[in-house]
Structure formats: structure tokens, C-alpha cells
Amino acid sequence: MTDFWLSCGHHLLDRDAGGGLIVTDEFLKAYLARPELVPPPEACAVERTLHAALLADPRRAVASADVAAIADQDARENWQLLIGFRDHLLRHPTVEAAYAALARHGAGATPPLFLNQMVHAILRNALDDCADPFVLRAAEMLFRPQRLTVHEGALVAADDEVIAGASGAPVSPLVSMLGLPASAAIEVITDDNAATYWERSDRFDMALDLTAGRRGQAALGEALARFVRHMLALDVAIEPLVEMRDVPLTWYIGLDADGTRIGDALWNGGTLDVATAERVVALYRLTVRDAAGGSGEPVYLILAMTPERVLRMKPQNILAGLPARLKETVS
């Protein structure tokens, strides 16, 4: 199988007997290579000492007083966030378990950047045997914000950071190590160019056609289904619906903040104006194939973009929002 998404650091992680990702010292050290955490020449002795100590032992206990003694305020905040995130990872047996805990109990102060990096690694694990570049490109939407536009009558999603030409710190600490380009030309993934996805998967420079009834929406449904199967050991089918008309939202989950707001409005008897309805990117029906959990109403998943046409998916919503009777079927 061709490798992909090297920048998520999956080569630095181990696997347990069940296939979950185990945090290693090498994985933790990759975070210490981030530009925000490498002490600049003017950094105080406390910050330089802390960084060196963690490079030697990335699991070393760090007291709050150690971080509070750092002179630079921005550096203190960065270290507080990193140590809090590291400690959360180390409290759980796998990255998947750590992410599930945040999904079910609230992310708290965990930055979206860290959440997206966890999803990136988890999906790389869940999709390890996937040979369909369309599904892999669709899966990028779960951990990288997208900007949507209508092009030649098609609704197209492209990576927001690539479009913006972001030149700040890389999203992954491995991007600069791999020598990946800061920006690249964007083209829509098609049958003709799909084979090039493998060599460019870490550039995030392929756009996806999300027009209703086309391959992109189905590919995203498959990526979501694989995510749920991997995280909950629940065999589900997630199929796109062409329109929202006459859909009984007995149980719904917003796949992003705007999708949640739209679902809430409809559930409370409201109607959508034209502008809001146009922001609905996709509607999915989730059904359970497992005999134990297959009865009952389907769950509808709503995906929507902001008024600025940006899509920021929150895959933790699907883990926290499924009916309890379904989650109870998982041992």
C-alpha cells in the first residue's frame, strides 16, 4: 500500500494489540521541534532549561511553577498548552482514547490545532488500508478547514490554508522537516489525476467536488463511516441525501457549529431562509449495520459552511452526539 500523510507523524507512533495508536517519546519530541517551542536566542534560562530537559525525557513531570517562571508571556502560554495536552495524552492508553475523552467530556482549553492533529493521526490509522484517493481527500476535511466556492456549477472545497498562502508556523511539526512546499497550485481531484494524490498528500493541494449526487459527498460519507467504526467499533453506513425536504430529524448531529445551529432551528420547528439553506453543504443518513444496534430511527448528519463559505468540521460531535443506545452496543 502506498504511504500517505507522512506529516501526521504516524511513523513515530506504536500500535497496541487492538490497533490503537500508542504515544512514543519520538512523537512527543516532534512537538518540541515546533517553532513556538524552540527557545529563541533571547529566551530566559528557565525556558531553555525546560526545553532541554524535555528533549532528554519528554515524559518528565513538569510542575506549574516551572512554567510560571518563564519570563516571556507568550512562551508561558505555549508551554502551558503543550504540557496540558501532553499530560492528557499520557493519561490515556491510546491517542484514540485521549480524543474520545475530549469528545465526550469537552475539549476545555485544548487548542483546535491539537484536536486536528489528533484526528489527522487517528484517520491515518483508520484509513491505513484505503486505496481510494477520493476518500482520503474527503477525510482531510475532518482535520483541515476548507473554503468552498461554486466553480462551473459545482460546489468545490479547497484547503483554506493553502488558498490563503499561509506562511506562518506549519500545522504539523514534521512539515518543515519533510521539506514540503509552503504553497502549491490547486486542482480538483478527478479520475484522471487521482493517482497523483499519493505523492502530494501532504501538500493538501487537491480540491474536492462536493456537489450533491457526485462522488465527493459519497467519499466524505465513507471517511466518516470509517472514523466511527475505528473509534466506536460500530459498523455504520453513512449515505448522502440529495435534499433536506421531508427529512424527519428525529435525531441529528451537526458536523460543525453551523450545522448544529441549522439542525437546532429545524428541530424547533423553524424554517431556513434561502441564504441559510444555501450554506448546507451536505446531509447524511447514518444507519447501523450491527444486529445489536441496528434497530430504531436513523441519525442525520448536517454539514454546513459559515457565511464566509468556510467549513470547519468537528468530528468529535459525531462521537458525543450518537444516541446512547448505540454507544452502549460498543464494549
Tab-separated table of C-alpha atoms in Angstrom:
chain	number	residue	atom	x	y	z
A	1	MET	CA	0.000	0.000	0.000
A	2	THR	CA	1.297	3.467	-0.906
A	3	ASP	CA	2.066	5.646	2.107
A	4	PHE	CA	0.377	8.998	2.679
A	5	TRP	CA	0.064	11.820	5.252
A	6	LEU	CA	3.623	11.474	6.499
A	7	SER	CA	3.287	14.840	8.242
A	8	CYS	CA	0.859	13.453	10.840
A	9	GLY	CA	3.744	11.570	12.452
A	10	HIS	CA	2.146	8.138	12.306
A	11	HIS	CA	5.574	6.571	11.786
A	12	LEU	CA	6.529	7.867	15.225
A	13	LEU	CA	3.620	6.094	16.944
A	14	ASP	CA	3.314	2.478	18.069
A	15	ARG	CA	0.171	0.307	17.883
A	16	ASP	CA	-1.435	-1.725	20.650
A	17	ALA	CA	-2.992	-5.160	20.177
A	18	GLY	CA	-6.298	-3.591	19.164
A	19	GLY	CA	-4.715	-1.294	16.557
A	20	GLY	CA	-4.843	1.900	18.611
A	21	LEU	CA	-2.035	4.475	18.477
A	22	ILE	CA	0.388	4.492	21.394
A	23	VAL	CA	2.279	7.705	22.138
A	24	THR	CA	6.066	7.359	21.959
A	25	ASP	CA	8.892	9.608	23.128
A	26	GLU	CA	9.712	10.327	19.487
A	27	PHE	CA	6.165	11.546	18.859
A	28	LEU	CA	6.315	13.864	21.874
A	29	LYS	CA	9.694	15.213	20.800
A	30	ALA	CA	8.208	16.245	17.455
A	31	TYR	CA	6.089	18.785	19.338
A	32	LEU	CA	9.226	20.177	20.949
A	33	ALA	CA	10.504	20.912	17.430
A	34	ARG	CA	7.650	23.314	16.762
A	35	PRO	CA	8.795	26.907	16.164
A	36	GLU	CA	6.587	28.103	19.029
A	37	LEU	CA	8.507	25.937	21.497
A	38	VAL	CA	12.111	26.076	20.321
A	39	PRO	CA	13.612	28.780	22.582
A	40	PRO	CA	14.865	31.797	20.609
A	41	PRO	CA	18.317	33.207	21.376
A	42	GLU	CA	16.832	35.749	23.783
A	43	ALA	CA	14.848	33.145	25.774
A	44	CYS	CA	15.379	33.062	29.511
A	45	ALA	CA	17.404	30.349	31.210
A	46	VAL	CA	14.275	28.736	32.654
A	47	GLU	CA	12.742	28.203	29.203
A	48	ARG	CA	15.986	26.882	27.711
A	49	THR	CA	16.455	24.510	30.643
A	50	LEU	CA	12.873	23.204	30.388
A	51	HIS	CA	13.162	22.603	26.658
A	52	ALA	CA	16.467	20.738	27.048
A	53	ALA	CA	15.109	18.641	29.920
A	54	LEU	CA	12.075	17.559	27.901
A	55	LEU	CA	14.171	16.719	24.856
A	56	ALA	CA	16.092	14.353	27.133
A	57	ASP	CA	12.933	12.979	28.768
A	58	PRO	CA	9.698	14.083	27.067
A	59	ARG	CA	7.592	12.383	29.777
A	60	ARG	CA	9.293	14.282	32.576
A	61	ALA	CA	6.882	15.728	35.117
A	62	VAL	CA	6.567	19.495	34.776
A	63	ALA	CA	5.212	21.472	37.694
A	64	SER	CA	3.099	24.559	37.067
A	65	ALA	CA	5.752	26.578	38.896
A	66	ASP	CA	8.319	25.511	36.283
A	67	VAL	CA	6.239	27.052	33.519
A	68	ALA	CA	5.209	30.097	35.564
A	69	ALA	CA	8.875	31.001	35.970
A	70	ILE	CA	9.337	31.517	32.204
A	71	ALA	CA	9.890	35.229	31.587
A	72	ASP	CA	8.107	35.659	28.237
A	73	GLN	CA	4.289	35.654	28.499
A	74	ASP	CA	3.678	34.133	25.048
A	75	ALA	CA	6.190	31.386	25.771
A	76	ARG	CA	4.483	30.654	29.100
A	77	GLU	CA	1.125	30.272	27.374
A	78	ASN	CA	2.581	27.989	24.706
A	79	TRP	CA	4.215	25.769	27.318
A	80	GLN	CA	1.084	25.637	29.455
A	81	LEU	CA	-0.937	24.448	26.467
A	82	LEU	CA	1.632	21.888	25.385
A	83	ILE	CA	2.174	20.408	28.845
A	84	GLY	CA	-1.571	20.187	29.407
A	85	PHE	CA	-2.016	18.415	26.080
A	86	ARG	CA	0.940	16.091	26.662
A	87	ASP	CA	-0.341	15.135	30.109
A	88	HIS	CA	-3.777	14.392	28.644
A	89	LEU	CA	-2.239	12.118	26.011
A	90	LEU	CA	-0.186	10.274	28.615
A	91	ARG	CA	-3.197	9.700	30.869
A	92	HIS	CA	-4.798	7.511	28.199
A	93	PRO	CA	-3.651	4.232	26.650
A	94	THR	CA	-4.040	5.421	23.048
A	95	VAL	CA	-4.444	8.590	21.029
A	96	GLU	CA	-7.940	7.365	20.148
A	97	ALA	CA	-8.880	7.068	23.835
A	98	ALA	CA	-7.478	10.522	24.556
A	99	TYR	CA	-9.509	12.025	21.709
A	100	ALA	CA	-12.684	10.188	22.731
A	101	ALA	CA	-12.335	11.574	26.266
A	102	LEU	CA	-12.137	15.113	24.913
A	103	ALA	CA	-15.117	14.482	22.631
A	104	ARG	CA	-17.305	13.156	25.426
A	105	HIS	CA	-16.252	15.408	28.290
A	106	GLY	CA	-15.366	18.622	26.490
A	107	ALA	CA	-12.153	19.851	24.927
A	108	GLY	CA	-11.746	22.574	27.531
A	109	ALA	CA	-8.658	24.652	26.769
A	110	THR	CA	-7.280	22.179	24.224
A	111	PRO	CA	-6.476	24.254	21.121
A	112	PRO	CA	-8.236	23.262	17.877
A	113	LEU	CA	-4.750	22.792	16.395
A	114	PHE	CA	-4.080	19.894	18.770
A	115	LEU	CA	-7.520	18.378	18.185
A	116	ASN	CA	-6.972	18.472	14.425
A	117	GLN	CA	-3.559	16.855	14.778
A	118	MET	CA	-5.089	14.020	16.802
A	119	VAL	CA	-7.770	13.455	14.145
A	120	HIS	CA	-5.102	13.562	11.442
A	121	ALA	CA	-3.174	10.721	13.098
A	122	ILE	CA	-6.303	8.745	14.010
A	123	LEU	CA	-7.647	8.892	10.455
A	124	ARG	CA	-4.260	7.885	9.073
A	125	ASN	CA	-4.581	4.796	11.259
A	126	ALA	CA	-8.228	4.149	10.380
A	127	LEU	CA	-7.592	4.570	6.640
A	128	ASP	CA	-4.348	2.620	6.514
A	129	ASP	CA	-5.782	0.115	4.016
A	130	CYS	CA	-7.755	2.661	1.979
A	131	ALA	CA	-6.856	2.637	-1.717
A	132	ASP	CA	-9.341	5.330	-2.808
A	133	PRO	CA	-7.751	8.803	-3.122
A	134	PHE	CA	-11.222	10.394	-3.160
A	135	VAL	CA	-11.955	9.034	0.326
A	136	LEU	CA	-8.547	10.184	1.573
A	137	ARG	CA	-9.054	13.672	0.140
A	138	ALA	CA	-12.514	13.829	1.687
A	139	ALA	CA	-11.067	12.737	5.036
A	140	GLU	CA	-8.820	15.824	5.028
A	141	MET	CA	-11.976	17.821	5.717
A	142	LEU	CA	-12.194	16.308	9.206
A	143	PHE	CA	-8.951	17.958	10.337
A	144	ARG	CA	-8.273	20.866	7.973
A	145	PRO	CA	-10.628	23.834	7.413
A	146	GLN	CA	-11.953	24.151	3.885
A	147	ARG	CA	-13.034	27.103	1.775
A	148	LEU	CA	-15.943	26.431	-0.557
A	149	THR	CA	-16.730	28.064	-3.851
A	150	VAL	CA	-19.020	27.456	-6.811
A	151	HIS	CA	-16.978	26.772	-9.929
A	152	GLU	CA	-18.636	25.973	-13.238
A	153	GLY	CA	-21.807	24.962	-11.411
A	154	ALA	CA	-20.014	22.671	-8.926
A	155	LEU	CA	-19.546	23.170	-5.191
A	156	VAL	CA	-15.809	22.785	-4.652
A	157	ALA	CA	-13.907	22.515	-1.355
A	158	ALA	CA	-10.252	23.534	-1.220
A	159	ASP	CA	-7.871	23.680	1.716
A	160	ASP	CA	-8.293	27.032	3.435
A	161	GLU	CA	-4.662	27.349	4.492
A	162	VAL	CA	-3.340	26.561	1.022
A	163	ILE	CA	-5.715	29.107	-0.520
A	164	ALA	CA	-4.655	31.741	1.976
A	165	GLY	CA	-0.996	31.003	1.245
A	166	ALA	CA	-0.288	30.754	4.959
A	167	SER	CA	3.406	31.219	5.642
A	168	GLY	CA	3.497	31.009	9.418
A	169	ALA	CA	4.312	28.004	11.577
A	170	PRO	CA	3.407	24.716	9.872
A	171	VAL	CA	0.343	22.874	11.101
A	172	SER	CA	2.457	19.777	11.665
A	173	PRO	CA	5.915	19.906	13.253
A	174	LEU	CA	7.061	17.452	10.596
A	175	VAL	CA	6.125	19.573	7.575
A	176	SER	CA	9.330	21.625	7.601
A	177	MET	CA	11.402	18.507	8.296
A	178	LEU	CA	9.939	16.847	5.193
A	179	GLY	CA	10.785	19.867	3.064
A	180	LEU	CA	7.218	20.283	1.833
A	181	PRO	CA	6.385	23.425	-0.151
A	182	ALA	CA	4.580	26.212	1.671
A	183	SER	CA	2.066	26.546	-1.120
A	184	ALA	CA	1.141	24.823	-4.342
A	185	ALA	CA	-1.246	25.062	-7.236
A	186	ILE	CA	-4.699	23.656	-6.528
A	187	GLU	CA	-6.578	21.330	-8.849
A	188	VAL	CA	-9.813	19.410	-8.382
A	189	ILE	CA	-9.297	15.691	-7.868
A	190	THR	CA	-10.674	13.649	-10.784
A	191	ASP	CA	-10.293	10.149	-12.141
A	192	ASP	CA	-7.554	11.480	-14.432
A	193	ASN	CA	-5.316	12.909	-11.678
A	194	ALA	CA	-6.341	10.861	-8.615
A	195	ALA	CA	-3.213	8.698	-8.839
A	196	THR	CA	-1.076	11.770	-8.077
A	197	TYR	CA	-2.706	12.114	-4.645
A	198	TRP	CA	-0.216	9.710	-3.038
A	199	GLU	CA	2.836	11.780	-3.856
A	200	ARG	CA	1.212	15.094	-2.926
A	201	SER	CA	-0.977	14.071	0.035
A	202	ASP	CA	0.950	16.257	2.484
A	203	ARG	CA	0.598	19.338	0.289
A	204	PHE	CA	-3.214	19.412	0.693
A	205	ASP	CA	-3.426	21.000	-2.738
A	206	MET	CA	-6.230	18.944	-4.294
A	207	ALA	CA	-9.777	20.307	-4.174
A	208	LEU	CA	-12.883	18.128	-3.897
A	209	ASP	CA	-16.177	18.427	-5.770
A	210	LEU	CA	-18.917	18.273	-3.109
A	211	THR	CA	-21.864	18.813	-5.434
A	212	ALA	CA	-24.918	16.812	-4.329
A	213	GLY	CA	-25.109	13.446	-6.034
A	214	ARG	CA	-21.460	13.357	-7.024
A	215	ARG	CA	-18.533	11.244	-5.853
A	216	GLY	CA	-17.129	13.732	-3.330
A	217	GLN	CA	-20.119	13.600	-0.990
A	218	ALA	CA	-20.144	9.802	-1.047
A	219	ALA	CA	-16.391	9.769	-0.346
A	220	LEU	CA	-16.871	12.004	2.693
A	221	GLY	CA	-19.623	9.690	3.947
A	222	GLU	CA	-17.230	6.733	3.670
A	223	ALA	CA	-14.481	8.646	5.504
A	224	LEU	CA	-16.908	9.473	8.317
A	225	ALA	CA	-18.101	5.862	8.492
A	226	ARG	CA	-14.534	4.605	8.793
A	227	PHE	CA	-13.854	7.126	11.548
A	228	VAL	CA	-16.890	5.934	13.513
A	229	ARG	CA	-16.021	2.259	13.005
A	230	HIS	CA	-12.475	2.830	14.195
A	231	MET	CA	-13.399	4.937	17.213
A	232	LEU	CA	-16.514	3.091	18.396
A	233	ALA	CA	-16.184	-0.389	16.872
A	234	LEU	CA	-19.631	0.281	15.439
A	235	ASP	CA	-20.364	-0.797	11.877
A	236	VAL	CA	-22.275	2.047	10.280
A	237	ALA	CA	-23.266	3.148	6.798
A	238	ILE	CA	-23.323	6.892	6.097
A	239	GLU	CA	-25.071	7.813	2.858
A	240	PRO	CA	-25.556	11.296	1.393
A	241	LEU	CA	-29.056	12.617	0.744
A	242	VAL	CA	-29.732	14.935	-2.150
A	243	GLU	CA	-32.010	17.359	-0.267
A	244	MET	CA	-33.372	18.123	3.207
A	245	ARG	CA	-37.031	18.231	2.204
A	246	ASP	CA	-39.282	15.958	4.297
A	247	VAL	CA	-36.345	14.545	6.274
A	248	PRO	CA	-37.542	13.630	9.816
A	249	LEU	CA	-34.796	14.999	12.060
A	250	THR	CA	-35.750	12.730	14.963
A	251	TRP	CA	-32.061	12.569	15.840
A	252	TYR	CA	-29.483	14.800	14.212
A	253	ILE	CA	-25.856	15.767	14.689
A	254	GLY	CA	-24.233	18.892	13.351
A	255	LEU	CA	-20.821	18.057	11.920
A	256	ASP	CA	-19.758	21.649	12.562
A	257	ALA	CA	-21.014	24.625	14.572
A	258	ASP	CA	-23.182	25.971	11.727
A	259	GLY	CA	-24.640	22.539	11.023
A	260	THR	CA	-25.614	22.269	14.688
A	261	ARG	CA	-27.326	25.656	14.644
A	262	ILE	CA	-29.255	24.757	11.496
A	263	GLY	CA	-30.323	21.417	12.976
A	264	ASP	CA	-31.452	23.107	16.185
A	265	ALA	CA	-33.537	25.614	14.233
A	266	LEU	CA	-35.249	22.895	12.198
A	267	TRP	CA	-35.841	20.651	15.210
A	268	ASN	CA	-37.541	23.554	16.983
A	269	GLY	CA	-39.955	24.000	14.090
A	270	GLY	CA	-38.151	26.783	12.281
A	271	THR	CA	-37.607	27.135	8.566
A	272	LEU	CA	-34.494	28.055	6.644
A	273	ASP	CA	-34.277	31.199	4.586
A	274	VAL	CA	-32.663	30.929	1.174
A	275	ALA	CA	-29.260	32.200	2.322
A	276	THR	CA	-29.083	29.743	5.221
A	277	ALA	CA	-30.303	26.826	3.131
A	278	GLU	CA	-27.542	27.532	0.605
A	279	ARG	CA	-24.965	27.118	3.374
A	280	VAL	CA	-25.932	23.466	3.886
A	281	VAL	CA	-23.104	21.575	2.193
A	282	ALA	CA	-24.400	18.041	2.726
A	283	LEU	CA	-26.918	15.940	4.626
A	284	TYR	CA	-26.168	12.336	5.551
A	285	ARG	CA	-28.191	9.457	6.944
A	286	LEU	CA	-26.321	7.218	9.377
A	287	THR	CA	-27.637	3.706	9.935
A	288	VAL	CA	-26.140	0.904	11.997
A	289	ARG	CA	-25.423	-2.444	10.398
A	290	ASP	CA	-24.736	-4.286	13.662
A	291	ALA	CA	-27.568	-6.603	14.648
A	292	ALA	CA	-27.473	-5.375	18.231
A	293	GLY	CA	-27.627	-1.705	17.322
A	294	GLY	CA	-29.416	-1.707	14.015
A	295	SER	CA	-32.951	-1.018	15.138
A	296	GLY	CA	-34.562	2.375	15.581
A	297	GLU	CA	-34.510	5.681	13.733
A	298	PRO	CA	-31.559	6.732	11.576
A	299	VAL	CA	-29.286	9.565	12.684
A	300	TYR	CA	-28.983	12.534	10.330
A	301	LEU	CA	-25.699	14.407	9.966
A	302	ILE	CA	-25.754	18.045	8.873
A	303	LEU	CA	-22.717	19.711	7.324
A	304	ALA	CA	-22.738	23.450	6.696
A	305	MET	CA	-20.366	26.299	5.917
A	306	THR	CA	-20.126	29.716	7.529
A	307	PRO	CA	-21.476	32.839	5.805
A	308	GLU	CA	-17.857	33.390	4.705
A	309	ARG	CA	-18.001	29.971	2.995
A	310	VAL	CA	-15.515	28.331	5.356
A	311	LEU	CA	-16.122	24.812	6.635
A	312	ARG	CA	-14.614	23.737	9.982
A	313	MET	CA	-15.679	20.200	10.771
A	314	LYS	CA	-15.893	18.968	14.358
A	315	PRO	CA	-15.687	15.175	14.137
A	316	GLN	CA	-15.880	14.971	17.925
A	317	ASN	CA	-19.568	15.865	17.561
A	318	ILE	CA	-20.371	12.514	15.973
A	319	LEU	CA	-18.730	10.632	18.850
A	320	ALA	CA	-20.533	12.640	21.509
A	321	GLY	CA	-23.840	13.011	19.673
A	322	LEU	CA	-24.808	9.455	18.778
A	323	PRO	CA	-27.762	8.108	20.771
A	324	ALA	CA	-26.708	6.400	23.998
A	325	ARG	CA	-28.308	3.104	22.920
A	326	LEU	CA	-25.847	2.908	20.031
A	327	LYS	CA	-22.784	3.709	22.115
A	328	GLU	CA	-23.928	1.120	24.656
A	329	THR	CA	-23.568	-1.594	21.992
A	330	VAL	CA	-19.814	-0.961	21.968
A	331	SER	CA	-17.845	-2.934	24.552
